[in-house]
Amino acid sequence: MCELYSKQDTLALRRKHIAPSCKVFFAADPIKIVRAQGQYMFDEKGEQYLDCINNVAHVGHCHPEVVKAAQKQMELLNTNSRFLHDNIVEYAKRLSATLPDRLSVCYFTNSGSEANDLALRLARQFRGHRDVITLDHAYHGHLSSLIEISPYKFQKGKDVKKEFVHVAPAPDTYRGKYREDHTDPASAYADEVKKIIDEAHNSGRKIAAFIAESMQSCGGQIIPPAGYFQKVAEYVHGAGGVFIADEVQVGFGRVGTHFWSFQMFGEDFVPDIVTMGKPMGNGHPVACVVTTKEIAEAFSSSGMEYFNTYGGNPVSSAVGLAILDVIENEDLQGNATRVGNYLTKLLNKQKAKHTLIGDIRGVGLFIGIDLVKDHQERTPATAEAQHIIYKMKEKRVLLSADGPYRNVLKIKPPMCFTEEDAQFMVDQLDEILTGLEEAVGAKTESVISENTPCRTKMPEEAHSELLSDGSPDPKENPSRKRNGLCTDKHSLLSKRLKT
């Protein structure tokens, strides 16, 4: 593979010409990727990496059928969607067929951020309401309108939340306000949304929308308890608002059992608006909003035309159609179920073996490993998580860590991921966890002293990774300080985490 520049020259040019807020993975020691195929990526030296995090290359990097469809249409025609063309209507028809009947009207965009921004416009136009309820730690995109409703990006200690934004607790039954031992966590979390609605109404405000990822990704791979979305939808509809399901990261069969993640919560739950992106283009910039005729007609009644130059263009639509074909022809939904179940089984065995693993959660090929220093306190193992992703990189496995404390290992690979890949990934993780636990004597001393408050000193490279997307330093997070109990053993860990 021919390179334009050496790795060092590429880094130097990036520092010179690419904005400093545009971060790279593994900032302390970035990888230069020059090609990819399926679930594998290759650096400039030809080293192969197992990609466990790329939910953009949904059906596999550079899938030949997707590449062929794009090339064939590009050679024939690409133009904006104001011209009549079969691809866009065929794609809209195929997408609608995967959704409940009432979700039948499509608006095509270029990115998930554009889709979520448009969803907010649709919701606000529907009944003229303004306010939005979002979940804590949520992320919905990089536009200004979406940063406003993405607590994941709020700057700690600064009053950046707008008065029309209301933040409900994330429905996290492992680390949240209502946990797995609660008699009815779904109702308890939904009642928090109802409280917000009541308080907003008492202040003369009106709810336009509740927005949530069907499974919260940046929030730490959170799977809402059964019944939560139904109850929230009931409260939001009663307030005259609409329910927006953000499927930008979790749609297109990733959960295996269903094509859309929201469908796994039951047939009696149907959102009013669904947004989608990333996986639908396999790396090509295409996204979509699907809604009801009623909401679409209300949007049209404003008199403002909606036009997106590239949204739904012939090439984007051809790519999208090819991806739907690949998902079906290669049974990638079935693969997500089979491999996901196998991987979850392997990880649960690791949980029984390693004291650093507090929780394994997920569905299909969307799995989170919540790392803790102490099982009873569930103290986030932030530095350990950062150390692990760097060590996994050394073993040619690409993982990332996220969640409010950056202590949750995220697994959301291309859908062609195999059982052999799962076994290889878990074997490497097992080896690293074993080394960590031996370093601190965690196998014999798993209980952290409750009387010695301290904060684990984070490795420099891990600290860089924590701040790589501009998120606040977890060392300054008040909730982390409250939970930051550790022993001298864990102080010792910080000295041995250097990679």
Short mmCIF file of C-alpha atoms in Angstrom, two decimals:
data_model
loop_
_atom_site.label_atom_id
_atom_site.label_comp_id
_atom_site.label_asym_id
_atom_site.label_seq_id
_atom_site.Cartn_x
_atom_site.Cartn_y
_atom_site.Cartn_z
CA MET A 1 0.00 0.00 0.00
CA CYS A 2 1.53 3.29 -1.13
CA GLU A 3 1.61 6.07 1.45
CA LEU A 4 1.87 9.76 0.71
CA TYR A 5 3.77 10.39 3.95
CA SER A 6 5.54 8.55 6.74
CA LYS A 7 3.55 8.15 9.96
CA GLN A 8 5.53 10.91 11.65
CA ASP A 9 4.98 13.28 8.71
CA THR A 10 1.28 12.46 8.74
CA LEU A 11 1.16 13.31 12.45
CA ALA A 12 3.06 16.55 11.89
CA LEU A 13 0.74 17.61 9.06
CA ARG A 14 -2.29 16.71 11.14
CA ARG A 15 -1.05 18.90 13.99
CA LYS A 16 -0.49 21.73 11.53
CA HIS A 17 -3.66 21.58 9.44
CA ILE A 18 -6.32 19.65 11.39
CA ALA A 19 -8.09 21.44 14.22
CA PRO A 20 -6.76 20.43 17.67
CA SER A 21 -10.27 19.50 18.86
CA CYS A 22 -10.40 16.79 16.17
CA LYS A 23 -8.95 13.89 18.15
CA VAL A 24 -7.78 10.45 17.07
CA PHE A 25 -8.17 7.06 18.72
CA PHE A 26 -5.29 6.13 21.05
CA ALA A 27 -4.04 9.70 21.12
CA ALA A 28 -0.81 8.83 22.96
CA ASP A 29 0.14 6.30 20.29
CA PRO A 30 -2.24 6.54 17.31
CA ILE A 31 -2.51 3.87 14.64
CA LYS A 32 -2.15 4.77 10.98
CA ILE A 33 -4.72 2.68 9.13
CA VAL A 34 -4.22 2.33 5.39
CA ARG A 35 -6.75 -0.35 4.43
CA ALA A 36 -9.48 -2.57 5.85
CA GLN A 37 -11.55 -5.60 4.92
CA GLY A 38 -14.43 -7.19 6.78
CA GLN A 39 -13.74 -6.98 10.52
CA TYR A 40 -10.02 -6.30 10.10
CA MET A 41 -7.99 -3.11 9.70
CA PHE A 42 -4.35 -2.86 8.60
CA ASP A 43 -1.68 -0.31 9.43
CA GLU A 44 1.09 0.99 7.19
CA LYS A 45 3.31 -1.92 8.19
CA GLY A 46 0.70 -4.49 7.21
CA GLU A 47 -0.16 -5.36 10.83
CA GLN A 48 -3.71 -6.71 11.18
CA TYR A 49 -6.07 -5.39 13.88
CA LEU A 50 -9.37 -6.96 14.92
CA ASP A 51 -11.94 -4.16 14.84
CA CYS A 52 -14.31 -4.55 17.79
CA ILE A 53 -15.68 -1.00 17.81
CA ASN A 54 -16.52 0.05 14.26
CA ASN A 55 -20.29 0.27 14.05
CA VAL A 56 -19.90 2.45 10.94
CA ALA A 57 -18.59 -0.36 8.75
CA HIS A 58 -21.78 -2.20 9.60
CA VAL A 59 -21.62 -5.08 7.10
CA GLY A 60 -17.82 -5.12 7.11
CA HIS A 61 -15.16 -2.76 5.84
CA CYS A 62 -15.10 -2.32 2.05
CA HIS A 63 -17.79 -4.91 1.41
CA PRO A 64 -17.48 -5.77 -2.30
CA GLU A 65 -21.24 -5.62 -2.98
CA VAL A 66 -21.49 -2.15 -1.42
CA VAL A 67 -18.42 -0.90 -3.28
CA LYS A 68 -19.79 -2.30 -6.55
CA ALA A 69 -23.21 -0.66 -6.06
CA ALA A 70 -21.63 2.73 -5.35
CA GLN A 71 -19.27 2.53 -8.31
CA LYS A 72 -21.98 1.37 -10.73
CA GLN A 73 -24.33 4.22 -9.81
CA MET A 74 -21.55 6.80 -9.67
CA GLU A 75 -20.60 5.92 -13.27
CA LEU A 76 -24.20 6.45 -14.36
CA LEU A 77 -25.60 9.40 -12.41
CA ASN A 78 -25.35 11.31 -9.16
CA THR A 79 -27.45 14.41 -8.63
CA ASN A 80 -29.66 16.03 -6.01
CA SER A 81 -32.99 14.60 -4.97
CA ARG A 82 -35.16 17.22 -6.70
CA PHE A 83 -34.92 15.18 -9.86
CA LEU A 84 -37.21 12.17 -10.11
CA HIS A 85 -35.25 8.96 -9.60
CA ASP A 86 -36.17 5.37 -8.72
CA ASN A 87 -33.41 4.74 -6.17
CA ILE A 88 -34.72 7.09 -3.50
CA VAL A 89 -38.30 5.79 -3.63
CA GLU A 90 -37.18 2.17 -3.73
CA TYR A 91 -34.93 2.78 -0.72
CA ALA A 92 -37.72 4.56 1.18
CA LYS A 93 -40.06 1.66 0.43
CA ARG A 94 -37.53 -0.93 1.61
CA LEU A 95 -36.72 0.98 4.81
CA SER A 96 -40.39 1.51 5.64
CA ALA A 97 -41.03 -2.21 5.25
CA THR A 98 -38.69 -2.90 8.18
CA LEU A 99 -40.64 -0.57 10.48
CA PRO A 100 -44.13 -0.58 12.05
CA ASP A 101 -46.80 0.46 9.53
CA ARG A 102 -47.39 3.95 10.93
CA LEU A 103 -43.75 4.89 10.35
CA SER A 104 -43.85 5.40 6.59
CA VAL A 105 -42.56 8.87 5.64
CA CYS A 106 -38.83 9.36 5.03
CA TYR A 107 -36.54 12.39 5.01
CA PHE A 108 -33.02 11.58 3.82
CA THR A 109 -29.99 13.42 5.19
CA ASN A 110 -26.20 13.00 5.19
CA SER A 111 -25.48 12.20 8.84
CA GLY A 112 -27.03 11.10 12.09
CA SER A 113 -26.52 14.61 13.43
CA GLU A 114 -28.55 16.06 10.57
CA ALA A 115 -31.22 13.42 11.16
CA ASN A 116 -31.56 14.22 14.86
CA ASP A 117 -31.63 17.96 14.18
CA LEU A 118 -34.44 17.45 11.67
CA ALA A 119 -36.29 15.21 14.15
CA LEU A 120 -36.29 18.08 16.63
CA ARG A 121 -37.69 20.42 13.97
CA LEU A 122 -40.45 17.95 13.16
CA ALA A 123 -41.33 17.51 16.83
CA ARG A 124 -41.46 21.24 17.52
CA GLN A 125 -43.54 22.00 14.47
CA PHE A 126 -46.04 19.23 15.27
CA ARG A 127 -47.86 21.08 18.06
CA GLY A 128 -45.79 24.20 18.42
CA HIS A 129 -44.12 23.06 21.64
CA ARG A 130 -40.46 23.81 22.38
CA ASP A 131 -39.03 21.82 25.30
CA VAL A 132 -37.06 18.58 25.01
CA ILE A 133 -36.47 15.83 27.56
CA THR A 134 -33.19 13.98 27.15
CA LEU A 135 -31.36 11.35 29.19
CA ASP A 136 -28.34 12.00 31.34
CA HIS A 137 -25.05 11.12 29.59
CA ALA A 138 -26.85 11.08 26.20
CA TYR A 139 -25.16 12.08 22.96
CA HIS A 140 -27.20 12.84 19.83
CA GLY A 141 -24.80 14.65 17.49
CA HIS A 142 -22.44 17.56 16.95
CA LEU A 143 -24.79 20.30 15.68
CA SER A 144 -25.46 23.17 18.11
CA SER A 145 -29.09 22.06 18.47
CA LEU A 146 -27.89 18.59 19.52
CA ILE A 147 -25.04 19.60 21.79
CA GLU A 148 -27.76 21.46 23.71
CA ILE A 149 -29.58 18.17 24.38
CA SER A 150 -26.48 15.99 24.86
CA PRO A 151 -25.42 15.94 28.53
CA TYR A 152 -22.48 13.75 27.46
CA LYS A 153 -21.00 16.96 26.06
CA PHE A 154 -22.07 19.38 28.79
CA GLN A 155 -19.12 21.14 30.38
CA LYS A 156 -18.93 20.28 34.06
CA GLY A 157 -19.14 23.27 36.35
CA LYS A 158 -20.55 25.52 33.64
CA ASP A 159 -24.21 26.37 33.28
CA VAL A 160 -24.63 25.39 29.64
CA LYS A 161 -28.00 23.64 29.88
CA LYS A 162 -30.71 25.66 28.16
CA GLU A 163 -33.97 26.32 29.98
CA PHE A 164 -35.93 24.33 27.38
CA VAL A 165 -33.79 21.21 28.00
CA HIS A 166 -34.74 18.78 30.76
CA VAL A 167 -32.45 15.90 31.78
CA ALA A 168 -33.93 12.64 33.05
CA PRO A 169 -31.85 9.96 34.78
CA ALA A 170 -30.42 7.33 32.46
CA PRO A 171 -32.36 4.06 33.00
CA ASP A 172 -29.23 2.27 34.21
CA THR A 173 -30.11 -0.63 36.51
CA TYR A 174 -26.47 -1.37 37.35
CA ARG A 175 -25.05 2.02 38.29
CA GLY A 176 -28.06 4.33 38.26
CA LYS A 177 -30.57 5.69 40.74
CA TYR A 178 -32.79 2.58 40.60
CA ARG A 179 -30.90 -0.69 40.34
CA GLU A 180 -31.56 -4.35 39.66
CA ASP A 181 -32.81 -4.94 43.22
CA HIS A 182 -35.61 -2.37 42.79
CA THR A 183 -39.08 -3.92 42.57
CA ASP A 184 -40.00 -1.95 39.42
CA PRO A 185 -37.09 0.07 37.97
CA ALA A 186 -38.93 0.71 34.68
CA SER A 187 -41.77 2.54 36.45
CA ALA A 188 -39.38 4.31 38.80
CA TYR A 189 -37.28 5.72 35.95
CA ALA A 190 -40.41 6.58 33.91
CA ASP A 191 -41.85 8.44 36.90
CA GLU A 192 -38.74 10.63 36.85
CA VAL A 193 -39.78 11.70 33.35
CA LYS A 194 -43.31 12.35 34.55
CA LYS A 195 -41.94 14.59 37.33
CA ILE A 196 -40.06 16.59 34.73
CA ILE A 197 -43.20 16.97 32.63
CA ASP A 198 -45.26 18.09 35.65
CA GLU A 199 -42.63 20.62 36.72
CA ALA A 200 -42.35 21.97 33.18
CA HIS A 201 -46.13 22.40 32.94
CA ASN A 202 -46.20 24.13 36.31
CA SER A 203 -43.67 26.60 34.92
CA GLY A 204 -45.80 27.24 31.83
CA ARG A 205 -43.56 25.21 29.52
CA LYS A 206 -44.67 22.64 26.93
CA ILE A 207 -42.92 19.40 25.99
CA ALA A 208 -42.17 18.92 22.30
CA ALA A 209 -40.23 15.66 22.51
CA PHE A 210 -38.54 12.99 24.53
CA ILE A 211 -35.42 11.71 22.74
CA ALA A 212 -33.38 8.64 23.60
CA GLU A 213 -31.14 6.09 21.97
CA SER A 214 -32.93 2.76 22.03
CA MET A 215 -29.79 1.50 23.78
CA GLN A 216 -27.54 4.19 25.21
CA SER A 217 -24.05 3.91 23.72
CA CYS A 218 -21.94 6.84 24.96
CA GLY A 219 -23.73 6.56 28.30
CA GLY A 220 -22.06 3.17 28.85
CA GLN A 221 -23.94 0.52 26.82
CA ILE A 222 -27.16 0.92 28.81
CA ILE A 223 -30.12 -1.37 28.09
CA PRO A 224 -33.35 0.17 29.49
CA PRO A 225 -35.52 -2.09 31.65
CA ALA A 226 -38.54 -3.68 29.97
CA GLY A 227 -41.61 -1.45 30.05
CA TYR A 228 -39.69 1.81 30.51
CA PHE A 229 -40.19 3.18 27.00
CA GLN A 230 -43.91 2.31 26.99
CA LYS A 231 -44.50 4.26 30.19
CA VAL A 232 -42.40 7.22 29.04
CA ALA A 233 -44.26 7.33 25.71
CA GLU A 234 -47.56 7.39 27.59
CA TYR A 235 -46.47 10.36 29.70
CA VAL A 236 -44.93 12.24 26.76
CA HIS A 237 -47.97 11.73 24.54
CA GLY A 238 -50.18 12.91 27.39
CA ALA A 239 -48.15 16.10 27.45
CA GLY A 240 -48.62 16.64 23.71
CA GLY A 241 -45.06 15.62 22.85
CA VAL A 242 -43.57 12.97 20.58
CA PHE A 243 -41.14 10.13 21.22
CA ILE A 244 -37.93 10.18 19.15
CA ALA A 245 -35.99 6.89 19.00
CA ASP A 246 -32.36 7.49 18.05
CA GLU A 247 -31.15 4.38 16.19
CA VAL A 248 -28.09 6.06 14.67
CA GLN A 249 -25.69 3.68 16.44
CA VAL A 250 -27.86 0.70 17.28
CA GLY A 251 -30.12 0.05 14.29
CA PHE A 252 -30.01 -2.23 11.24
CA GLY A 253 -30.07 -5.59 13.02
CA ARG A 254 -27.31 -5.04 15.57
CA VAL A 255 -29.42 -6.53 18.38
CA GLY A 256 -29.96 -9.65 16.25
CA THR A 257 -33.47 -10.52 17.36
CA HIS A 258 -34.92 -7.44 15.66
CA PHE A 259 -33.98 -5.09 12.85
CA TRP A 260 -34.45 -2.02 15.06
CA SER A 261 -33.38 -1.92 18.69
CA PHE A 262 -36.59 -0.27 19.86
CA GLN A 263 -38.53 -3.32 18.61
CA MET A 264 -37.06 -5.58 21.29
CA PHE A 265 -39.06 -3.71 23.94
CA GLY A 266 -42.37 -5.03 22.58
CA GLU A 267 -44.88 -4.53 19.79
CA ASP A 268 -46.90 -2.16 21.98
CA PHE A 269 -44.10 0.41 21.81
CA VAL A 270 -43.82 2.39 18.57
CA PRO A 271 -41.90 5.71 18.48
CA ASP A 272 -43.29 8.70 16.60
CA ILE A 273 -39.98 9.46 14.93
CA VAL A 274 -36.98 7.19 14.26
CA THR A 275 -33.58 8.55 13.29
CA MET A 276 -30.86 6.46 11.66
CA GLY A 277 -27.36 6.97 10.30
CA LYS A 278 -23.87 5.42 10.59
CA PRO A 279 -24.58 1.75 9.70
CA MET A 280 -26.97 2.52 6.85
CA GLY A 281 -24.10 3.75 4.67
CA ASN A 282 -21.29 1.43 5.76
CA GLY A 283 -19.01 4.46 5.75
CA HIS A 284 -20.86 6.37 3.03
CA PRO A 285 -22.52 9.55 4.42
CA VAL A 286 -26.23 8.76 4.40
CA ALA A 287 -28.86 9.04 7.14
CA CYS A 288 -32.62 9.25 7.49
CA VAL A 289 -35.59 10.34 9.58
CA VAL A 290 -38.74 8.22 9.39
CA THR A 291 -41.99 9.45 10.89
CA THR A 292 -45.78 9.32 10.64
CA LYS A 293 -47.94 10.96 7.97
CA GLU A 294 -49.52 13.14 10.64
CA ILE A 295 -46.21 14.60 11.79
CA ALA A 296 -44.95 14.98 8.22
CA GLU A 297 -48.10 16.85 7.20
CA ALA A 298 -47.80 19.17 10.19
CA PHE A 299 -44.21 19.94 9.15
CA SER A 300 -45.30 20.61 5.58
CA SER A 301 -48.08 22.94 6.76
CA SER A 302 -45.46 25.40 7.98
CA GLY A 303 -44.97 26.40 4.36
CA MET A 304 -41.21 25.89 4.55
CA GLU A 305 -39.78 23.51 1.98
CA TYR A 306 -37.33 20.92 3.23
CA PHE A 307 -34.45 20.42 0.83
CA ASN A 308 -31.18 18.55 1.33
CA THR A 309 -28.81 18.70 -1.63
CA TYR A 310 -27.26 15.28 -1.15
CA GLY A 311 -29.83 13.54 1.05
CA GLY A 312 -31.12 10.46 -0.77
CA ASN A 313 -29.07 11.08 -3.91
CA PRO A 314 -28.87 8.15 -6.37
CA VAL A 315 -25.46 6.94 -5.14
CA SER A 316 -26.38 7.13 -1.44
CA SER A 317 -29.62 5.28 -2.12
CA ALA A 318 -27.81 2.61 -4.15
CA VAL A 319 -25.37 2.10 -1.28
CA GLY A 320 -28.24 1.88 1.21
CA LEU A 321 -30.08 -0.68 -0.90
CA ALA A 322 -26.93 -2.80 -1.24
CA ILE A 323 -26.49 -2.82 2.54
CA LEU A 324 -30.06 -4.01 3.08
CA ASP A 325 -29.36 -6.80 0.58
CA VAL A 326 -26.13 -7.82 2.34
CA ILE A 327 -27.79 -7.88 5.78
CA GLU A 328 -30.45 -10.21 4.39
CA ASN A 329 -28.34 -12.35 2.07
CA GLU A 330 -25.58 -12.98 4.61
CA ASP A 331 -27.99 -13.37 7.56
CA LEU A 332 -26.12 -10.75 9.55
CA GLN A 333 -29.01 -10.41 11.97
CA GLY A 334 -28.77 -14.11 12.73
CA ASN A 335 -25.01 -13.75 13.03
CA ALA A 336 -25.44 -10.95 15.56
CA THR A 337 -27.59 -13.23 17.70
CA ARG A 338 -25.35 -16.29 17.41
CA VAL A 339 -22.01 -14.54 17.87
CA GLY A 340 -23.41 -12.08 20.40
CA ASN A 341 -24.73 -14.90 22.58
CA TYR A 342 -21.45 -16.75 22.31
CA LEU A 343 -19.43 -13.65 23.19
CA THR A 344 -21.68 -12.82 26.13
CA LYS A 345 -21.25 -16.37 27.44
CA LEU A 346 -17.46 -16.07 27.19
CA LEU A 347 -17.49 -12.71 28.93
CA ASN A 348 -19.68 -13.95 31.76
CA LYS A 349 -17.09 -16.66 32.39
CA GLN A 350 -14.49 -13.89 32.58
CA LYS A 351 -16.71 -12.01 35.02
CA ALA A 352 -16.72 -15.04 37.33
CA LYS A 353 -12.94 -15.19 37.05
CA HIS A 354 -11.89 -11.54 37.27
CA THR A 355 -12.78 -9.17 40.09
CA LEU A 356 -12.31 -6.13 37.83
CA ILE A 357 -15.45 -7.03 35.84
CA GLY A 358 -18.53 -5.71 37.59
CA ASP A 359 -21.17 -6.17 34.90
CA ILE A 360 -21.63 -7.64 31.45
CA ARG A 361 -24.61 -6.19 29.59
CA GLY A 362 -25.82 -6.02 26.06
CA VAL A 363 -27.82 -7.58 23.25
CA GLY A 364 -26.53 -9.07 20.01
CA LEU A 365 -23.33 -7.33 18.92
CA PHE A 366 -23.79 -4.41 21.32
CA ILE A 367 -22.06 -5.31 24.59
CA GLY A 368 -20.56 -3.40 27.49
CA ILE A 369 -18.06 -4.53 30.15
CA ASP A 370 -18.39 -2.34 33.25
CA LEU A 371 -15.06 -2.39 35.10
CA VAL A 372 -15.02 -1.76 38.84
CA LYS A 373 -12.48 -1.55 41.64
CA ASP A 374 -14.99 -2.83 44.16
CA HIS A 375 -18.09 -4.92 43.51
CA GLN A 376 -20.09 -3.68 46.47
CA GLU A 377 -19.44 0.03 45.89
CA ARG A 378 -19.25 -0.41 42.10
CA THR A 379 -16.42 2.11 42.08
CA PRO A 380 -15.54 2.80 38.41
CA ALA A 381 -12.16 1.41 37.32
CA THR A 382 -11.38 4.30 34.99
CA ALA A 383 -7.60 4.12 34.81
CA GLU A 384 -7.75 0.35 34.45
CA ALA A 385 -10.12 0.65 31.49
CA GLN A 386 -7.81 3.05 29.72
CA HIS A 387 -4.84 0.79 30.41
CA ILE A 388 -6.75 -2.19 29.00
CA ILE A 389 -7.65 -0.55 25.69
CA TYR A 390 -4.00 0.39 25.11
CA LYS A 391 -2.82 -3.11 26.02
CA MET A 392 -5.47 -4.63 23.75
CA LYS A 393 -4.19 -2.42 20.94
CA GLU A 394 -0.72 -3.89 21.49
CA LYS A 395 -2.34 -7.29 21.02
CA ARG A 396 -3.94 -6.06 17.78
CA VAL A 397 -7.47 -5.75 19.15
CA LEU A 398 -9.25 -2.41 18.92
CA LEU A 399 -11.59 -1.53 21.79
CA SER A 400 -12.81 1.74 23.26
CA ALA A 401 -14.00 2.81 26.70
CA ASP A 402 -16.94 5.07 27.42
CA GLY A 403 -19.66 5.87 29.92
CA PRO A 404 -19.78 8.71 32.47
CA TYR A 405 -16.55 7.46 34.06
CA ARG A 406 -14.91 6.06 30.92
CA ASN A 407 -14.81 2.66 32.62
CA VAL A 408 -17.07 0.67 30.28
CA LEU A 409 -15.40 -1.31 27.50
CA LYS A 410 -17.58 -1.00 24.39
CA ILE A 411 -17.97 -3.86 21.94
CA LYS A 412 -19.89 -3.02 18.75
CA PRO A 413 -17.97 -4.56 15.84
CA PRO A 414 -18.88 -4.98 12.18
CA MET A 415 -21.76 -7.44 11.85
CA CYS A 416 -19.55 -10.04 10.14
CA PHE A 417 -17.74 -10.63 13.46
CA THR A 418 -17.26 -14.37 14.05
CA GLU A 419 -17.10 -16.74 17.02
CA GLU A 420 -13.37 -17.13 16.33
CA ASP A 421 -12.98 -13.36 16.56
CA ALA A 422 -14.92 -13.36 19.83
CA GLN A 423 -12.71 -16.09 21.28
CA PHE A 424 -9.53 -14.28 20.21
CA MET A 425 -10.71 -10.99 21.72
CA VAL A 426 -11.69 -12.62 25.03
CA ASP A 427 -8.40 -14.55 25.24
CA GLN A 428 -6.43 -11.32 24.95
CA LEU A 429 -8.65 -9.60 27.50
CA ASP A 430 -8.26 -12.53 29.91
CA GLU A 431 -4.49 -12.28 29.70
CA ILE A 432 -4.49 -8.55 30.38
CA LEU A 433 -6.95 -8.76 33.27
CA THR A 434 -4.92 -11.57 34.82
CA GLY A 435 -1.80 -9.42 34.68
CA LEU A 436 -3.59 -6.46 36.21
CA GLU A 437 -5.02 -8.49 39.06
CA GLU A 438 -1.69 -10.13 39.80
CA ALA A 439 -0.11 -6.68 39.93
CA VAL A 440 -2.41 -5.52 42.72
CA GLY A 441 -3.22 -8.81 44.43
CA ALA A 442 -6.83 -8.41 43.41
CA LYS A 443 -7.48 -12.14 43.41
CA THR A 444 -7.02 -12.31 47.15
CA GLU A 445 -7.97 -8.78 48.20
CA SER A 446 -11.09 -7.80 46.28
CA VAL A 447 -12.64 -5.57 48.94
CA ILE A 448 -11.57 -1.95 48.95
CA SER A 449 -11.10 -0.19 52.27
CA GLU A 450 -13.92 2.23 53.01
CA ASN A 451 -11.70 4.40 55.15
CA THR A 452 -8.93 5.42 52.79
CA PRO A 453 -10.15 8.00 50.28
CA CYS A 454 -7.79 8.51 47.38
CA ARG A 455 -7.78 8.74 43.59
CA THR A 456 -5.90 6.36 41.40
CA LYS A 457 -3.11 8.13 39.58
CA MET A 458 -3.91 7.75 35.91
CA PRO A 459 -1.29 6.85 33.33
CA GLU A 460 -0.43 9.76 31.08
CA GLU A 461 -1.59 7.98 27.92
CA ALA A 462 -4.84 6.92 29.57
CA HIS A 463 -5.45 10.48 30.73
CA SER A 464 -4.94 11.70 27.16
CA GLU A 465 -7.47 9.17 25.92
CA LEU A 466 -10.01 10.26 28.53
CA LEU A 467 -9.83 13.81 27.27
CA SER A 468 -9.56 12.94 23.58
CA ASP A 469 -13.06 14.12 22.66
CA GLY A 470 -13.07 17.22 24.79
CA SER A 471 -15.01 15.60 27.61
CA PRO A 472 -14.31 16.75 31.15
CA ASP A 473 -11.58 15.20 33.25
CA PRO A 474 -13.24 12.47 35.34
CA LYS A 475 -10.89 13.41 38.18
CA GLU A 476 -12.95 16.61 38.43
CA ASN A 477 -16.29 14.81 38.39
CA PRO A 478 -17.88 15.25 41.82
CA SER A 479 -19.67 11.90 41.65
CA ARG A 480 -16.36 10.17 40.98
CA LYS A 481 -14.83 11.87 44.02
CA ARG A 482 -17.66 10.56 46.17
CA ASN A 483 -17.03 7.03 44.94
CA GLY A 484 -13.25 7.26 44.76
CA LEU A 485 -12.41 4.90 47.58
CA CYS A 486 -9.29 2.82 47.11
CA THR A 487 -6.46 1.17 49.00
CA ASP A 488 -2.75 1.51 48.72
CA LYS A 489 -2.94 -1.56 46.47
CA HIS A 490 -4.72 0.57 43.89
CA SER A 491 -2.17 3.34 44.28
CA LEU A 492 0.39 0.67 43.43
CA LEU A 493 -1.63 -0.14 40.31
CA SER A 494 -1.12 3.35 38.93
CA LYS A 495 2.64 2.82 39.04
CA ARG A 496 2.35 -0.40 37.04
CA LEU A 497 -0.15 0.71 34.43
CA LYS A 498 2.40 2.35 32.16
CA THR A 499 2.26 0.84 28.68
#
